[in-house]
Coordinates of C-alpha atoms in Angstrom, one line a residue:
M1 CA -0.2 -38.6 16.8
D2 CA 0.8 -35.9 18.9
D3 CA 4.4 -36.5 19.6
I4 CA 4.6 -35.4 15.2
S5 CA 6.0 -32.0 14.2
P6 CA 3.8 -29.7 13.0
A7 CA 6.4 -29.4 9.9
A8 CA 5.7 -33.2 9.3
T9 CA 1.3 -32.5 9.8
A10 CA 1.8 -30.0 7.4
Q11 CA 3.4 -31.5 4.5
A12 CA 1.6 -35.0 5.1
W13 CA -1.7 -32.0 4.3
L14 CA -0.1 -30.9 1.3
D15 CA 0.9 -33.9 0.1
R16 CA -2.4 -35.2 0.0
L17 CA -3.9 -31.5 -0.9
E18 CA -1.1 -32.9 -3.9
A19 CA -2.4 -36.1 -4.7
A20 CA -5.6 -35.0 -5.1
L21 CA -4.5 -31.9 -7.9
A22 CA -3.0 -33.5 -9.9
A23 CA -5.9 -36.3 -10.7
R24 CA -8.3 -33.5 -11.4
D25 CA -10.4 -34.9 -8.5
I26 CA -11.3 -31.4 -6.8
P27 CA -14.2 -33.1 -4.4
A28 CA -10.9 -34.0 -2.9
A29 CA -9.1 -31.6 -3.1
L30 CA -12.4 -30.0 -1.1
E31 CA -12.4 -32.6 1.3
L32 CA -9.7 -31.6 2.8
F33 CA -10.5 -28.1 3.9
G34 CA -13.2 -27.7 7.4
P35 CA -16.2 -26.4 7.0
E36 CA -14.9 -22.5 7.5
C37 CA -12.0 -21.7 5.0
F38 CA -10.6 -19.2 2.8
W39 CA -8.4 -20.0 0.2
R40 CA -6.1 -16.5 -0.8
D41 CA -4.6 -16.4 -3.9
M42 CA -2.4 -13.5 -5.5
V43 CA -1.4 -14.3 -9.1
A44 CA -0.4 -18.1 -8.6
F45 CA -4.1 -19.5 -10.6
T46 CA -5.7 -16.4 -11.4
W47 CA -3.7 -13.8 -13.1
N48 CA -6.1 -11.7 -9.9
I49 CA -6.2 -11.5 -6.0
R50 CA -8.7 -12.6 -4.7
T51 CA -9.7 -14.8 -1.5
F52 CA -12.0 -17.2 -2.0
E53 CA -14.6 -17.9 1.3
G54 CA -15.7 -22.0 1.6
R55 CA -15.3 -24.8 -0.5
E56 CA -18.2 -24.0 -2.8
A57 CA -15.7 -20.8 -3.8
I58 CA -12.8 -22.6 -3.4
G59 CA -14.0 -25.0 -5.6
G60 CA -15.3 -22.8 -8.7
M61 CA -12.0 -20.7 -9.0
L62 CA -9.7 -25.1 -8.9
A63 CA -12.8 -26.1 -11.6
A64 CA -11.8 -22.6 -14.0
T65 CA -7.7 -23.1 -13.1
L66 CA -6.7 -26.0 -12.0
A67 CA -5.9 -28.0 -15.9
R68 CA -4.2 -24.3 -17.0
V69 CA -2.1 -24.1 -13.4
A70 CA -1.2 -27.1 -12.8
P71 CA 0.7 -27.2 -9.8
S72 CA 2.5 -29.1 -7.3
R73 CA 5.8 -29.8 -5.9
W74 CA 4.0 -28.0 -2.9
R75 CA 6.7 -28.1 0.4
V76 CA 7.0 -27.1 3.8
S77 CA 9.4 -24.1 4.3
G78 CA 11.0 -23.3 6.7
M79 CA 9.5 -22.2 9.6
A80 CA 6.8 -24.5 11.2
G81 CA 4.4 -24.2 14.3
E82 CA 1.3 -24.1 16.7
A83 CA -0.7 -20.8 17.1
D84 CA -5.1 -20.2 18.1
G85 CA -5.0 -24.0 17.8
A86 CA -4.1 -24.0 14.4
V87 CA -0.7 -25.9 12.8
E88 CA 0.9 -23.3 10.4
A89 CA 3.4 -23.4 8.2
L90 CA 5.3 -21.6 5.7
V91 CA 5.1 -23.7 2.1
E92 CA 6.7 -23.4 -1.6
F93 CA 4.6 -24.9 -4.4
E94 CA 5.4 -24.4 -9.3
T95 CA 2.9 -24.0 -10.7
A96 CA 3.2 -24.7 -15.1
L97 CA 4.6 -21.0 -15.2
G98 CA 6.0 -20.5 -12.2
R99 CA 7.5 -20.7 -8.5
G100 CA 4.6 -19.6 -5.7
R101 CA 5.4 -19.1 -1.6
G102 CA 2.7 -19.1 1.2
H103 CA 0.8 -20.0 4.5
L104 CA -1.1 -22.6 5.8
R105 CA -3.6 -22.7 8.7
L106 CA -4.9 -26.1 9.5
R107 CA -7.6 -26.9 12.6
D108 CA -8.4 -29.9 13.7
G109 CA -5.8 -31.8 10.6
K110 CA -8.6 -29.2 8.0
G111 CA -7.3 -26.8 5.9
W112 CA -8.3 -23.4 7.8
T113 CA -6.2 -20.5 5.1
L114 CA -4.1 -20.8 2.3
L115 CA -1.8 -18.5 1.0
T116 CA -0.8 -18.5 -3.2
T117 CA 1.3 -15.9 -4.3
L118 CA 3.7 -15.9 -7.1
R119 CA 6.9 -15.2 -6.9
E120 CA 8.6 -15.8 -9.6
L121 CA 8.5 -17.0 -13.3
K122 CA 9.6 -19.7 -14.9
G123 CA 12.5 -18.2 -17.8
H124 CA 11.9 -14.9 -17.2
E125 CA 13.6 -15.2 -13.6
E126 CA 15.5 -11.6 -12.5
K127 CA 19.4 -12.0 -11.9
R128 CA 20.7 -12.5 -9.0
G129 CA 23.1 -14.6 -6.4
R130 CA 24.6 -16.7 -8.5
T131 CA 22.8 -16.0 -12.6
R132 CA 24.7 -12.1 -11.7
E133 CA 26.4 -10.4 -15.1
N134 CA 29.8 -10.3 -14.1
G135 CA 29.7 -5.9 -15.2
V136 CA 33.2 -6.1 -16.7
E137 CA 34.5 -8.7 -19.6
H138 CA 38.3 -9.3 -18.8
G139 CA 40.5 -8.2 -22.2
I140 CA 41.4 -5.3 -24.4
A141 CA 39.1 -4.0 -26.2
R142 CA 39.1 -0.9 -29.1
G143 CA 35.9 1.6 -28.9
R144 CA 34.3 -0.5 -25.3
R145 CA 31.4 1.5 -23.8
T146 CA 31.1 2.1 -19.6
W147 CA 28.9 1.2 -17.7
L148 CA 27.7 5.0 -17.5
E149 CA 27.8 5.0 -21.2
R150 CA 25.3 2.8 -21.5
R151 CA 22.9 3.7 -18.9
Q152 CA 23.4 7.7 -20.1
E153 CA 23.0 5.7 -23.8
E154 CA 19.5 3.8 -22.0
E155 CA 18.8 7.6 -20.6
R156 CA 18.7 9.3 -24.1
E157 CA 17.2 6.2 -26.3
L158 CA 14.3 5.7 -23.5
G159 CA 11.0 7.6 -24.5
T160 CA 12.3 9.0 -28.2
S161 CA 13.8 6.2 -30.7
R162 CA 12.5 3.5 -28.8
Q163 CA 8.7 3.2 -26.1
P164 CA 8.5 2.4 -22.7
Y165 CA 6.4 -1.4 -22.2
C166 CA 5.1 0.7 -18.5
V167 CA 4.5 4.2 -17.3
V168 CA 4.4 4.5 -13.7
V169 CA 2.8 8.3 -12.9
G170 CA 4.0 8.9 -9.9
G171 CA 8.2 8.4 -7.9
G172 CA 7.2 7.3 -4.3
Q173 CA 8.1 4.8 -2.5
G174 CA 4.9 2.8 -4.5
G175 CA 6.1 3.8 -7.6
L176 CA 9.8 3.8 -7.8
A177 CA 9.7 -0.1 -5.4
L178 CA 7.5 -1.1 -8.8
A179 CA 10.1 0.0 -11.1
A180 CA 12.3 -1.6 -9.2
R181 CA 10.8 -4.7 -10.0
L182 CA 10.1 -4.0 -13.9
R183 CA 13.8 -2.8 -14.4
R184 CA 15.2 -6.3 -12.3
L185 CA 12.5 -8.4 -15.0
G186 CA 13.6 -6.7 -17.8
V187 CA 10.2 -3.9 -18.1
P188 CA 11.1 -1.5 -20.2
T189 CA 10.0 1.8 -17.7
I190 CA 9.1 5.2 -17.2
V191 CA 8.4 7.0 -13.6
L192 CA 6.6 10.0 -14.5
E193 CA 7.5 12.6 -11.3
R194 CA 6.7 15.9 -11.3
N195 CA 8.5 17.0 -9.1
A196 CA 12.4 18.3 -9.3
R197 CA 13.8 15.8 -7.2
A198 CA 12.8 12.0 -6.1
G199 CA 11.4 12.0 -2.3
D200 CA 9.8 15.2 -3.0
N201 CA 6.5 14.3 -2.4
W202 CA 8.0 14.1 1.0
R203 CA 9.9 16.6 1.6
R204 CA 7.3 19.0 1.0
R205 CA 5.5 17.6 3.4
Y206 CA 5.4 19.8 6.8
K207 CA 8.1 20.1 8.9
S208 CA 7.2 17.0 11.9
L209 CA 6.0 14.5 9.5
C210 CA 8.1 11.0 10.5
L211 CA 6.2 7.7 9.7
H212 CA 4.2 6.2 12.6
D213 CA 4.9 2.7 11.2
P214 CA 8.6 1.5 12.6
V215 CA 11.5 0.1 10.0
W216 CA 11.4 -3.2 10.7
Y217 CA 7.9 -3.0 8.2
D218 CA 9.4 -0.3 6.0
H219 CA 12.2 -1.6 3.9
M220 CA 11.8 -0.9 0.3
P221 CA 13.2 -4.4 -2.3
Y222 CA 16.4 -5.1 -3.0
I223 CA 17.6 -2.7 0.3
P224 CA 17.0 -2.8 3.7
F225 CA 17.6 0.2 5.0
P226 CA 21.0 0.2 7.1
D227 CA 20.7 -1.4 11.5
H228 CA 21.1 2.0 12.9
W229 CA 18.6 3.3 10.9
P230 CA 15.2 5.5 13.7
V231 CA 12.6 2.9 14.1
F232 CA 10.0 5.7 13.4
S233 CA 11.7 7.8 9.9
P234 CA 11.9 11.1 10.0
K235 CA 10.0 12.3 6.2
D236 CA 12.9 14.1 4.8
Q237 CA 15.7 11.6 5.7
I238 CA 13.4 8.7 3.5
A239 CA 13.1 11.3 1.0
D240 CA 16.9 10.6 0.4
W241 CA 17.0 7.4 0.8
L242 CA 13.8 7.8 -1.8
E243 CA 16.1 9.9 -4.4
M244 CA 19.3 7.8 -3.7
Y245 CA 17.0 4.2 -4.8
A246 CA 16.2 5.3 -7.8
R247 CA 20.3 6.3 -8.4
I248 CA 21.5 3.1 -7.5
M249 CA 18.3 0.9 -8.7
E250 CA 18.8 2.5 -11.7
I251 CA 14.8 3.0 -12.3
D252 CA 14.1 5.7 -15.8
L253 CA 12.6 8.5 -13.4
W254 CA 11.8 11.7 -15.8
T255 CA 11.8 14.6 -13.0
S256 CA 10.2 17.3 -13.5
S257 CA 7.7 15.9 -15.9
T258 CA 3.7 16.2 -15.3
C259 CA 1.0 13.7 -17.2
R260 CA -0.9 16.0 -18.9
S261 CA -3.7 13.4 -20.0
A262 CA -3.4 9.7 -20.8
R263 CA -5.6 7.8 -24.4
F264 CA -5.9 4.4 -24.2
D265 CA -6.3 3.1 -28.4
E266 CA -8.7 0.2 -29.2
A267 CA -6.7 -0.7 -32.3
T268 CA -3.7 -0.7 -30.9
H269 CA -3.7 -1.6 -26.8
A270 CA -1.2 0.5 -26.2
W271 CA -1.9 4.5 -24.2
E272 CA -0.7 7.8 -26.0
V273 CA 0.4 9.7 -23.0
E274 CA 0.9 13.5 -22.8
V275 CA 3.4 14.0 -20.2
E276 CA 5.0 17.8 -20.1
R277 CA 8.6 17.5 -19.0
E278 CA 10.6 20.7 -18.3
G279 CA 8.7 22.7 -20.3
R280 CA 8.4 20.9 -23.4
M281 CA 5.1 18.3 -24.3
H282 CA 6.6 14.3 -25.2
V283 CA 4.2 11.2 -26.5
L284 CA 5.2 8.6 -24.7
R285 CA 3.2 5.4 -25.9
P286 CA 3.4 2.0 -23.4
R287 CA 0.6 -1.2 -23.0
H288 CA 0.8 -0.7 -19.5
L289 CA -0.2 2.3 -17.0
V290 CA 0.4 2.4 -13.3
L291 CA -0.9 5.0 -11.5
A292 CA 1.6 4.7 -8.0
T293 CA -0.7 8.4 -6.7
G294 CA -0.4 6.6 -3.1
M295 CA -3.3 5.5 -1.7
S296 CA -5.5 8.1 -2.4
G297 CA -6.7 10.4 -5.0
M298 CA -7.0 13.1 -5.3
P299 CA -7.3 15.9 -2.4
V300 CA -11.1 16.8 -0.4
M301 CA -11.9 20.1 0.0
P302 CA -15.1 20.7 1.8
D303 CA -17.7 23.6 0.8
F304 CA -18.1 25.8 3.5
P305 CA -20.9 29.3 2.7
G306 CA -18.8 31.7 3.0
M307 CA -14.9 29.9 1.8
A308 CA -14.7 32.3 -0.6
E309 CA -15.1 35.7 1.5
F310 CA -12.4 34.4 4.0
R311 CA -9.1 37.0 4.7
G312 CA -7.0 34.3 5.9
T313 CA -5.7 31.8 4.4
Q314 CA -6.2 28.8 4.3
H315 CA -5.6 25.1 2.3
H316 CA -5.5 21.3 3.2
S317 CA -3.5 19.3 4.1
S318 CA -2.0 18.0 1.7
A319 CA -0.1 21.4 1.4
H320 CA 0.6 22.2 4.8
G321 CA 4.4 22.8 5.2
S322 CA 5.3 24.3 8.9
G323 CA 3.6 26.2 11.3
E324 CA 7.5 28.5 12.2
A325 CA 5.0 31.4 9.9
W326 CA 2.2 31.4 12.3
A327 CA 3.4 31.8 15.8
G328 CA 0.9 33.5 18.0
R329 CA -1.7 33.9 15.1
R330 CA -5.0 31.6 15.7
C331 CA -5.6 28.8 13.7
V332 CA -8.5 25.7 13.1
V333 CA -7.7 22.8 12.6
V334 CA -10.8 20.4 10.5
G335 CA -10.1 16.8 11.7
S336 CA -8.8 14.9 13.9
N337 CA -7.7 12.5 11.3
N338 CA -3.3 11.7 11.6
S339 CA -2.6 14.6 10.1
A340 CA -5.2 16.4 11.5
H341 CA -3.0 15.7 14.8
D342 CA 0.3 15.6 13.5
I343 CA -0.3 19.4 11.9
C344 CA -1.9 20.6 15.3
A345 CA 1.1 19.9 17.2
D346 CA 3.2 21.7 14.7
L347 CA 1.5 24.3 15.0
W348 CA 1.2 25.0 18.9
E349 CA 5.4 23.9 19.1
H350 CA 6.1 26.7 17.0
G351 CA 4.1 29.1 19.0
A352 CA 0.9 28.6 17.4
E353 CA -2.7 29.3 19.3
V354 CA -4.6 25.9 17.8
T355 CA -7.6 24.7 17.9
M356 CA -8.8 21.0 16.8
V357 CA -12.5 20.8 15.1
Q358 CA -13.7 17.2 15.5
R359 CA -16.9 16.4 13.7
S360 CA -16.4 12.7 13.9
A361 CA -15.3 9.8 15.9
T362 CA -11.6 8.8 15.5
T363 CA -9.6 5.7 16.6
V364 CA -6.5 6.7 18.5
V365 CA -4.1 3.9 19.6
R366 CA -0.9 5.1 21.7
S367 CA 2.6 4.8 19.4
E368 CA 4.4 2.8 21.9
T369 CA 1.3 0.4 23.0
L370 CA 0.0 -0.6 19.3
M371 CA 4.4 -0.9 19.5
A372 CA 4.0 -3.9 22.4
Y373 CA 0.7 -5.2 21.0
S374 CA 0.6 -5.7 17.4
W375 CA 4.0 -5.0 15.2
S376 CA 6.2 -5.9 17.9
H377 CA 5.0 -9.8 16.5
L378 CA 6.8 -9.5 13.4
W379 CA 7.9 -6.2 13.1
S380 CA 10.5 -5.6 16.0
E381 CA 13.7 -6.2 16.7
D382 CA 12.6 -10.3 19.0
A383 CA 11.0 -11.3 15.6
L384 CA 13.8 -10.8 13.8
E385 CA 16.0 -13.1 16.4
R386 CA 12.8 -15.1 15.7
G387 CA 13.4 -16.0 12.3
I388 CA 10.4 -14.0 11.3
T389 CA 12.7 -11.4 8.2
T390 CA 10.6 -9.1 6.4
E391 CA 10.3 -10.6 3.7
V392 CA 8.7 -13.8 6.2
G393 CA 6.9 -10.7 7.5
D394 CA 5.4 -10.0 4.7
I395 CA 4.0 -13.6 4.0
L396 CA 2.8 -13.9 7.1
A397 CA 0.6 -10.8 7.2
A398 CA -0.8 -12.0 3.7
S399 CA -1.4 -15.4 4.7
M400 CA -4.8 -13.9 7.2
P401 CA -8.1 -13.4 5.7
H402 CA -8.9 -10.0 5.9
R403 CA -12.2 -11.5 6.4
L404 CA -10.4 -12.4 9.8
V405 CA -8.3 -9.4 10.4
P406 CA -11.7 -8.6 12.5
R407 CA -11.8 -11.4 14.6
R408 CA -8.6 -11.1 15.5
A409 CA -8.5 -7.3 16.5
I410 CA -12.0 -7.2 18.2
P411 CA -10.3 -8.5 22.0
L412 CA -6.3 -7.2 20.6
H413 CA -8.2 -3.7 20.8
E414 CA -9.7 -5.1 23.6
R415 CA -6.9 -6.2 25.2
I416 CA -5.1 -2.1 24.1
R417 CA -8.2 -0.2 26.2
A418 CA -7.8 -1.9 28.9
H419 CA -4.1 -1.3 29.0
D420 CA -4.3 2.7 28.0
A421 CA -7.8 2.7 29.9
E422 CA -6.6 6.1 31.8
F423 CA -5.5 7.7 29.2
Y424 CA -8.6 7.4 26.8
A425 CA -10.7 8.7 30.5
R426 CA -8.6 11.7 30.4
L427 CA -8.3 11.7 26.1
E428 CA -12.9 11.5 26.8
K429 CA -12.7 14.1 29.6
A430 CA -11.5 16.7 27.3
G431 CA -14.3 15.8 25.0
F432 CA -12.5 13.6 21.9
M433 CA -15.2 11.4 20.1
L434 CA -13.2 8.2 20.4
D435 CA -14.0 5.2 18.5
F436 CA -12.8 1.6 17.9
G437 CA -14.4 0.7 14.8
E438 CA -18.4 0.1 14.3
D439 CA -17.0 -3.2 15.4
G440 CA -14.2 -2.9 17.7
S441 CA -12.1 -4.0 15.4
G442 CA -9.9 -0.5 14.7
I443 CA -7.6 0.6 13.1
S444 CA -5.8 -2.3 11.3
A445 CA -9.4 -3.0 10.3
K446 CA -10.2 1.1 9.5
Y447 CA -7.4 1.3 7.1
A448 CA -8.0 -1.5 5.0
R449 CA -11.8 -0.1 4.9
R450 CA -11.7 3.8 4.8
G451 CA -8.3 4.4 5.0
S452 CA -8.8 6.8 7.2
G453 CA -10.9 7.5 10.8
Y454 CA -7.6 7.0 12.8
Y455 CA -4.4 8.8 14.4
I456 CA -1.6 6.6 16.3
D457 CA -0.4 8.9 19.1
V458 CA 2.8 10.6 19.1
G459 CA 2.3 12.8 21.3
A460 CA -0.6 15.1 20.2
S461 CA -3.3 13.5 22.4
E462 CA -1.4 15.1 25.1
L463 CA -1.7 18.3 23.8
V464 CA -5.7 18.1 23.7
I465 CA -6.4 16.5 27.6
D466 CA -3.8 19.6 28.7
G467 CA -5.8 21.6 26.4
R468 CA -3.0 23.6 25.0
I469 CA -4.8 22.9 20.9
A470 CA -8.2 23.9 21.6
L471 CA -10.5 21.3 21.3
R472 CA -13.8 21.4 19.6
S473 CA -16.2 18.4 18.8
H474 CA -19.5 17.3 18.8
V475 CA -20.0 20.5 16.3
E476 CA -20.3 20.7 12.0
V477 CA -18.5 23.7 10.2
E478 CA -21.7 26.2 9.6
R479 CA -19.7 28.3 7.9
I480 CA -16.8 30.7 7.3
A481 CA -16.5 33.8 8.2
P482 CA -14.4 36.2 7.0
H483 CA -12.5 35.7 10.3
G484 CA -13.7 32.5 11.4
V485 CA -15.1 29.2 11.5
V486 CA -18.5 28.9 12.5
L487 CA -19.6 26.1 14.1
S488 CA -22.9 24.6 14.3
D489 CA -23.5 25.7 17.8
G490 CA -23.2 29.3 16.9
S491 CA -19.6 29.7 17.7
E492 CA -17.3 31.0 15.9
L493 CA -13.9 30.3 16.1
P494 CA -11.7 33.1 15.5
A495 CA -8.8 32.7 12.7
D496 CA -6.0 33.4 10.7
L497 CA -5.3 30.0 9.1
I498 CA -7.7 27.6 8.2
V499 CA -6.3 23.8 7.4
Y500 CA -8.7 21.4 6.0
A501 CA -7.3 18.1 7.3
T502 CA -10.3 16.7 5.2
G503 CA -8.7 13.9 3.0
Y504 CA -8.4 12.7 0.3
G505 CA -10.8 11.0 -2.9
S506 CA -11.1 7.8 -4.5
M507 CA -7.5 6.6 -5.9
N508 CA -9.8 6.7 -9.1
G509 CA -10.7 10.8 -8.6
W510 CA -6.5 10.3 -11.4
A511 CA -8.3 8.3 -14.0
A512 CA -11.2 11.5 -14.2
K513 CA -8.3 13.6 -14.2
L514 CA -5.2 12.2 -16.8
V515 CA -7.8 9.7 -18.8
S516 CA -11.9 10.7 -18.6
Q517 CA -14.5 9.5 -16.4
E518 CA -15.4 7.7 -18.3
V519 CA -13.3 5.1 -17.2
A520 CA -12.8 6.1 -14.0
D521 CA -16.7 4.7 -13.7
R522 CA -15.4 1.8 -15.4
V523 CA -12.5 0.7 -12.7
G524 CA -15.4 2.2 -9.9
K525 CA -13.5 2.9 -6.6
C526 CA -10.6 1.7 -5.5
W527 CA -9.0 0.6 -2.2
G528 CA -12.2 -0.2 0.7
L529 CA -13.2 -4.6 1.4
G530 CA -16.6 -3.6 0.9
S531 CA -17.5 -4.6 4.3
A532 CA -20.3 -2.1 5.1
T533 CA -19.2 0.1 7.9
A534 CA -18.4 3.9 7.4
K535 CA -17.3 4.5 3.9
D536 CA -16.9 1.3 3.1
P537 CA -20.0 0.3 1.3
G538 CA -21.4 -3.3 0.4
P539 CA -21.3 -6.2 -1.1
W540 CA -18.4 -7.8 0.4
E541 CA -14.8 -8.0 -2.0
G542 CA -12.5 -10.0 0.2
E543 CA -10.3 -7.8 -1.2
L544 CA -8.8 -4.6 -1.4
R545 CA -10.4 -3.1 -4.5
N546 CA -8.7 -2.1 -7.6
M547 CA -5.6 -2.3 -6.5
W548 CA -2.4 -4.1 -7.8
K549 CA -3.9 -6.1 -9.8
P550 CA -6.5 -5.9 -13.3
T551 CA -9.6 -3.4 -13.5
R552 CA -12.1 -3.2 -15.9
Q553 CA -9.9 -0.8 -18.6
E554 CA -7.3 -2.9 -19.9
G555 CA -3.9 -2.1 -19.5
L556 CA -4.5 0.0 -16.6
W557 CA -3.5 -0.6 -13.2
F558 CA -3.4 1.2 -9.2
M559 CA -0.2 1.2 -7.1
G560 CA -0.4 2.7 -3.7
G561 CA -0.2 1.7 -0.2
N562 CA 1.9 2.5 2.7
L563 CA 6.1 1.5 1.9
A564 CA 5.5 -2.3 3.4
Q565 CA 2.6 -2.4 0.8
A566 CA 4.1 -0.7 -2.0
R567 CA 7.3 -3.7 -0.6
F568 CA 5.4 -7.0 -0.7
F569 CA 2.7 -5.6 -3.5
S570 CA 5.0 -3.9 -5.5
L571 CA 6.2 -8.1 -6.5
V572 CA 2.7 -9.0 -7.3
L573 CA 1.4 -7.0 -9.6
A574 CA 5.0 -6.8 -11.9
L575 CA 4.6 -9.8 -12.3
Q576 CA 1.4 -9.2 -14.0
I577 CA 2.8 -6.8 -16.2
K578 CA 6.5 -8.5 -17.2
A579 CA 3.9 -11.5 -17.8
R580 CA 2.1 -9.5 -20.8
H581 CA 4.8 -8.4 -22.0
A582 CA 6.9 -11.7 -22.7
G583 CA 3.5 -12.6 -23.8
I584 CA 2.3 -15.6 -21.8
D585 CA -1.6 -15.7 -21.7
T586 CA -2.7 -14.6 -18.7
P587 CA -6.9 -15.0 -18.5
V588 CA -8.0 -13.5 -15.4
H589 CA -9.7 -15.4 -12.8
A590 CA -12.8 -13.3 -11.1
P591 CA -11.7 -10.0 -12.0
Q592 CA -13.8 -6.9 -10.3
E593 CA -16.8 -6.5 -10.1
V594 CA -17.8 -2.6 -10.0
H595 CA -20.0 -1.8 -7.8
H596 CA -19.3 1.7 -6.1
L597 CA -18.1 4.7 -9.2
A598 CA -16.4 6.7 -6.2

């Protein structure tokens, strides 16, 4: 048995699974799984995004979905090997309605983790490759319309004489990625962007902002960045790329357009969306409304006593532009996560006198170390040379259930701490409150649990260590005085500028603002796993709450996350909307429970 290849081992297991599922023999299928097992499904079986932990949960899912789904043609597809004592392989399969892809891990010959994701709907495939449109009709014809004329007519009609099936609020990477997918699937979609140009949500941020994720991780769907693109992209370069992307992908983007309100009509099963566009009001009536406002909700402005009496300038970090105007002046930044560090560094570079107020511990990992120990496995030139393309990397990243992420992340961060021990010793000596998460699982777990609480160090930590950025930690803000910030130890920090890098609320805050508080409460909290850690209350969900999947409000969806999540989950969400557009029955198995309202 030792000479059987990982691919053959995985295929033999898939063959047994296929036989059991074809016979509707759920007990036989469950016997193929080990005592610890996970089946993570993205739409293919459940029309949902769910992870089923243990044989009993997997059996319940199969009992509810198997007859309808009729899975078949399970096969190993491409990469197979062994890692950490497990055989693993990329897989493909079919269902009655579509084609899927995924990933399998076996331990001791038994199923450990299985990922199934829907890739396309039969009869509704994207036109690509051999099925691409010809683009021209050769010959002579009177009245022929050019591509530009057809495109201009479509832009004039959509939203006026012809209603969109879907409206996406937000023209950042998430909204544009989803709209590109929907256009390829033939779903009429309008994206509403309140700024004048696509990419302005990046352009208008502070000047020094750049991506902290590497380029291989950040491609948009269909059009990867060119191979000369910098490893860490400046925000204005990303902005220009998004503007280009919207044009090239023929996205129906309404710029200078603000969604003022939205109401769902239970009788017609459609939304009534009021849009102010270039000073005029429009009403759109889509079936589906997607809030693509980022992974975060409304900026959280603190309510410290005395803020109204402050005689300088104060604003949230989301409104911060550049440190140029603050040379030689005193600036206080309240917060210690990514934005706080970036803004402190920007102010210092422009000659300001900067103090960071750290109120709680923060996870810090140097960018170079994170690249070497974490990202490079899936997102690097080395990974590409090993055959891990962006698509393969996406599947491998999605294949690990959230329950298992800390188990792998804890030893990873222990190695990181050992590698950068001297750096962390100097940071703590400067008074910085450092942590690696409540269980030591670090940045990736914090990101999924709360979307905050960390800094990927691109230089600001050294400014803190040597005092160029002054640090006040182990304190709270007591109140704001007319000329500064009074801390809980009684000291006062003089300030001409106060920046509140105090984070964002849940995305359902946008639902409350645009639709109603009732609908926001019906949907509940967005993001978080239910890990029962800080800012991520239980019970355990196992998937990010309400993201890219059906919510408890018909026709309302949330699209958020970083560029990699925009790329991957835009297809997951687009297929769910396309199925409804095509009139396909989409019974949602195990819909999202609502335990928390914000």
